[in-house]
PDB file of C-alpha atoms in Angstrom:
ATOM      1  CA  GLN A   1      -0.215  -0.013  -0.016  1.00 93.00           C
ATOM      2  CA  VAL A   2       1.081   3.620  -0.717  1.00 96.00           C
ATOM      3  CA  HIS A   3      -0.080   6.492   1.019  1.00 97.00           C
ATOM      4  CA  LEU A   4      -0.211   9.945  -0.468  1.00 98.00           C
ATOM      5  CA  VAL A   5      -0.891  13.025   1.469  1.00 98.00           C
ATOM      6  CA  GLU A   6      -1.106  16.599  -0.805  1.00 98.00           C
ATOM      7  CA  SER A   7      -0.542  20.192   0.566  1.00 98.00           C
ATOM      8  CA  GLY A   8      -0.216  23.376  -0.907  1.00 98.00           C
ATOM      9  CA  GLY A   9      -3.566  24.181  -2.529  1.00 97.00           C
ATOM     10  CA  GLY A  10      -5.353  27.533  -1.780  1.00 97.00           C
ATOM     11  CA  SER A  11      -6.953  30.562  -3.029  1.00 98.00           C
ATOM     12  CA  VAL A  12      -4.941  32.746  -5.722  1.00 98.00           C
ATOM     13  CA  GLN A  13      -6.014  35.284  -8.380  1.00 98.00           C
ATOM     14  CA  ALA A  14      -5.743  34.557 -12.012  1.00 98.00           C
ATOM     15  CA  GLY A  15      -2.243  34.689 -13.343  1.00 98.00           C
ATOM     16  CA  GLY A  16      -0.850  33.948 -10.042  1.00 98.00           C
ATOM     17  CA  SER A  17       1.225  30.877  -8.828  1.00 98.00           C
ATOM     18  CA  LEU A  18       1.144  27.733  -6.413  1.00 98.00           C
ATOM     19  CA  ARG A  19       3.261  25.006  -5.658  1.00 98.00           C
ATOM     20  CA  LEU A  20       1.499  21.699  -4.642  1.00 98.00           C
ATOM     21  CA  SER A  21       3.314  19.145  -2.957  1.00 98.00           C
ATOM     22  CA  CYS A  22       2.582  15.345  -2.091  1.00 98.00           C
ATOM     23  CA  VAL A  23       4.323  13.233   0.417  1.00 98.00           C
ATOM     24  CA  ALA A  24       4.586   9.159  -0.456  1.00 98.00           C
ATOM     25  CA  SER A  25       4.781   6.835   2.268  1.00 96.00           C
ATOM     26  CA  GLY A  26       4.045   3.240   2.708  1.00 95.00           C
ATOM     27  CA  SER A  27       5.435   0.640  -0.182  1.00 94.00           C
ATOM     28  CA  THR A  28       7.361   3.267  -1.754  1.00 92.00           C
ATOM     29  CA  ASP A  29       9.655   1.515  -3.643  1.00 94.00           C
ATOM     30  CA  SER A  30       6.745   0.071  -5.657  1.00 93.00           C
ATOM     31  CA  ILE A  31       6.091   3.480  -7.066  1.00 96.00           C
ATOM     32  CA  GLY A  32       6.773   3.721 -10.713  1.00 96.00           C
ATOM     33  CA  CYS A  33       4.592   6.624 -12.034  1.00 97.00           C
ATOM     34  CA  MET A  34       3.189   9.598 -10.310  1.00 97.00           C
ATOM     35  CA  GLY A  35       0.833  12.230 -11.359  1.00 97.00           C
ATOM     36  CA  TRP A  36      -1.345  14.892 -10.722  1.00 98.00           C
ATOM     37  CA  PHE A  37      -5.332  14.828 -11.425  1.00 97.00           C
ATOM     38  CA  ARG A  38      -7.838  17.394 -10.831  1.00 97.00           C
ATOM     39  CA  GLN A  39     -11.454  17.415 -10.584  1.00 97.00           C
ATOM     40  CA  VAL A  40     -14.382  19.695 -10.537  1.00 97.00           C
ATOM     41  CA  PRO A  41     -17.933  18.868  -8.960  1.00 95.00           C
ATOM     42  CA  GLY A  42     -19.878  17.217 -11.722  1.00 96.00           C
ATOM     43  CA  LYS A  43     -17.014  16.347 -14.061  1.00 95.00           C
ATOM     44  CA  PRO A  44     -14.753  13.270 -14.589  1.00 94.00           C
ATOM     45  CA  ARG A  45     -11.462  13.544 -12.865  1.00 95.00           C
ATOM     46  CA  GLU A  46      -8.978  14.546 -15.562  1.00 95.00           C
ATOM     47  CA  GLY A  47      -5.068  14.083 -16.003  1.00 96.00           C
ATOM     48  CA  VAL A  48      -3.082  17.234 -15.505  1.00 97.00           C
ATOM     49  CA  ALA A  49       0.712  15.509 -15.728  1.00 98.00           C
ATOM     50  CA  VAL A  50       2.663  12.533 -15.072  1.00 98.00           C
ATOM     51  CA  ILE A  51       6.119  11.802 -14.442  1.00 98.00           C
ATOM     52  CA  GLU A  52       7.771   8.315 -14.736  1.00 97.00           C
ATOM     53  CA  ARG A  53      10.560   7.199 -12.226  1.00 95.00           C
ATOM     54  CA  ASP A  54      13.395   8.744 -14.310  1.00 93.00           C
ATOM     55  CA  SER A  55      11.644  12.031 -14.555  1.00 92.00           C
ATOM     56  CA  GLN A  56      10.389  11.728 -18.024  1.00 96.00           C
ATOM     57  CA  THR A  57       7.365  13.858 -17.958  1.00 98.00           C
ATOM     58  CA  ALA A  58       4.118  14.697 -20.035  1.00 97.00           C
ATOM     59  CA  TYR A  59       1.319  17.069 -19.848  1.00 98.00           C
ATOM     60  CA  ARG A  60      -2.250  17.563 -20.778  1.00 97.00           C
ATOM     61  CA  ASN A  61      -2.167  20.317 -23.580  1.00 96.00           C
ATOM     62  CA  SER A  62      -3.651  23.031 -21.605  1.00 96.00           C
ATOM     63  CA  VAL A  63      -1.328  23.486 -18.928  1.00 97.00           C
ATOM     64  CA  LYS A  64       1.871  23.021 -21.096  1.00 97.00           C
ATOM     65  CA  GLY A  65       4.188  25.693 -20.647  1.00 97.00           C
ATOM     66  CA  ARG A  66       2.757  26.715 -17.313  1.00 98.00           C
ATOM     67  CA  PHE A  67       3.055  23.883 -14.814  1.00 98.00           C
ATOM     68  CA  THR A  68       6.013  21.642 -14.083  1.00 98.00           C
ATOM     69  CA  ILE A  69       5.694  18.571 -12.473  1.00 98.00           C
ATOM     70  CA  SER A  70       8.762  16.999 -10.631  1.00 98.00           C
ATOM     71  CA  ARG A  71       9.538  14.428  -8.002  1.00 97.00           C
ATOM     72  CA  ASP A  72      12.175  13.473  -5.457  1.00 96.00           C
ATOM     73  CA  ASN A  73      12.493   9.901  -5.261  1.00 93.00           C
ATOM     74  CA  ALA A  74      14.871   9.991  -2.433  1.00 94.00           C
ATOM     75  CA  GLU A  75      12.174  12.059  -0.140  1.00 95.00           C
ATOM     76  CA  ASN A  76       9.312  10.558  -1.838  1.00 96.00           C
ATOM     77  CA  ILE A  77       7.801  13.799  -2.902  1.00 98.00           C
ATOM     78  CA  LEU A  78       5.784  14.807  -5.663  1.00 98.00           C
ATOM     79  CA  TYR A  79       5.393  18.466  -6.564  1.00 98.00           C
ATOM     80  CA  LEU A  80       3.429  20.539  -9.531  1.00 98.00           C
ATOM     81  CA  GLU A  81       4.572  23.928 -10.131  1.00 98.00           C
ATOM     82  CA  MET A  82       1.559  25.923 -11.184  1.00 98.00           C
ATOM     83  CA  ASN A  83       2.128  29.423 -12.707  1.00 98.00           C
ATOM     84  CA  ASN A  84      -0.053  31.695 -14.929  1.00 98.00           C
ATOM     85  CA  LEU A  85      -3.218  30.247 -13.236  1.00 98.00           C
ATOM     86  CA  THR A  86      -6.727  30.546 -14.722  1.00 98.00           C
ATOM     87  CA  LEU A  87     -10.057  29.957 -13.996  1.00 98.00           C
ATOM     88  CA  ASP A  88     -10.239  27.031 -15.772  1.00 97.00           C
ATOM     89  CA  ASP A  89      -7.538  25.281 -13.465  1.00 98.00           C
ATOM     90  CA  ALA A  90      -9.818  25.870 -10.455  1.00 98.00           C
ATOM     91  CA  ALA A  91     -10.583  22.150  -8.753  1.00 98.00           C
ATOM     92  CA  THR A  92      -9.425  19.529  -6.256  1.00 98.00           C
ATOM     93  CA  TYR A  93      -6.129  18.410  -7.248  1.00 98.00           C
ATOM     94  CA  TYR A  94      -5.149  14.746  -6.518  1.00 98.00           C
ATOM     95  CA  CYS A  95      -1.600  13.414  -6.187  1.00 98.00           C
ATOM     96  CA  ALA A  96      -1.629   9.822  -7.614  1.00 97.00           C
ATOM     97  CA  ALA A  97       0.953   6.723  -7.809  1.00 97.00           C
ATOM     98  CA  ASP A  98       1.143   3.670  -9.571  1.00 95.00           C
ATOM     99  CA  PRO A  99       3.404   0.551  -9.858  1.00 95.00           C
ATOM    100  CA  THR A 100       3.846   0.844 -13.651  1.00 94.00           C
ATOM    101  CA  GLU A 101       6.863   2.082 -14.972  1.00 95.00           C
ATOM    102  CA  LYS A 102       5.395   3.955 -18.193  1.00 96.00           C
ATOM    103  CA  CYS A 103       2.998   6.407 -18.380  1.00 96.00           C
ATOM    104  CA  SER A 104       2.200   9.730 -20.572  1.00 95.00           C
ATOM    105  CA  CYS A 105      -0.362  12.289 -21.581  1.00 96.00           C
ATOM    106  CA  VAL A 106      -1.882  12.810 -24.962  1.00 93.00           C
ATOM    107  CA  GLY A 107      -4.162  15.875 -25.713  1.00 93.00           C
ATOM    108  CA  ILE A 108      -6.487  16.029 -22.800  1.00 90.00           C
ATOM    109  CA  TYR A 109      -5.700  12.294 -21.340  1.00 93.00           C
ATOM    110  CA  CYS A 110      -3.265  11.046 -18.998  1.00 95.00           C
ATOM    111  CA  TYR A 111      -2.626   7.440 -18.657  1.00 94.00           C
ATOM    112  CA  ALA A 112      -0.867   4.433 -17.048  1.00 94.00           C
ATOM    113  CA  LEU A 113       0.835   1.846 -19.743  1.00 93.00           C
ATOM    114  CA  ARG A 114      -0.061  -1.711 -18.357  1.00 90.00           C
ATOM    115  CA  ASP A 115       0.069  -4.681 -20.499  1.00 89.00           C
ATOM    116  CA  GLY A 116       0.205  -2.959 -23.709  1.00 88.00           C
ATOM    117  CA  ARG A 117      -3.084  -0.840 -22.853  1.00 88.00           C
ATOM    118  CA  LYS A 118      -3.447   2.797 -21.670  1.00 88.00           C
ATOM    119  CA  TRP A 119      -5.507   3.190 -18.368  1.00 90.00           C
ATOM    120  CA  GLU A 120      -6.881   6.561 -18.278  1.00 86.00           C
ATOM    121  CA  ARG A 121      -7.051   8.145 -15.160  1.00 77.00           C
ATOM    122  CA  ASP A 122      -6.352   4.494 -13.640  1.00 85.00           C
ATOM    123  CA  PHE A 123      -3.658   4.878 -11.024  1.00 93.00           C
ATOM    124  CA  GLY A 124      -3.350   2.427  -8.208  1.00 93.00           C
ATOM    125  CA  PHE A 125      -3.284   5.065  -5.424  1.00 95.00           C
ATOM    126  CA  TYR A 126      -4.635   8.568  -4.879  1.00 96.00           C
ATOM    127  CA  GLY A 127      -4.519  11.068  -2.009  1.00 97.00           C
ATOM    128  CA  GLN A 128      -7.197  12.649  -0.524  1.00 97.00           C
ATOM    129  CA  GLY A 129      -6.794  15.974  -2.546  1.00 97.00           C
ATOM    130  CA  THR A 130      -5.961  19.585  -2.061  1.00 98.00           C
ATOM    131  CA  GLN A 131      -8.225  22.362  -3.413  1.00 98.00           C
ATOM    132  CA  VAL A 132      -7.014  25.094  -5.773  1.00 98.00           C
ATOM    133  CA  ILE A 133      -9.352  28.381  -5.975  1.00 98.00           C
ATOM    134  CA  VAL A 134      -8.925  30.856  -8.798  1.00 98.00           C
ATOM    135  CA  SER A 135     -10.385  33.987  -8.715  1.00 97.00           C
ATOM    136  CA  SER A 136     -10.824  36.554 -11.341  1.00 94.00           C
TER     137      SER A 136
END
């Protein structure tokens, strides 16, 4: 089992920045891919960015150039640096982890690769979420 705890959410004006963190504990040696997902009420959870263990990254189109995902494997911490936030970025953000070694994003989708198949939004472990509020 992997336990994930997010922090860093808050309220910011459009154009502002936030940095999210996620600390992993438990069976952290089993973690391959990690990622950030987000969800607003009434809509499905959507992938934001993913990162493989060797720090290969991928992003959904709408956050490219504004968000940066990174990880510290020694400390088992995942980060998401968010700049130039827009109203569309407001959501609850969830940290995710999965044993698979390969993951990526294409267009608006982020996925884990297992057994030759793309599993969208289907990471093995998720945190409880941290809320990001963006005001105009």
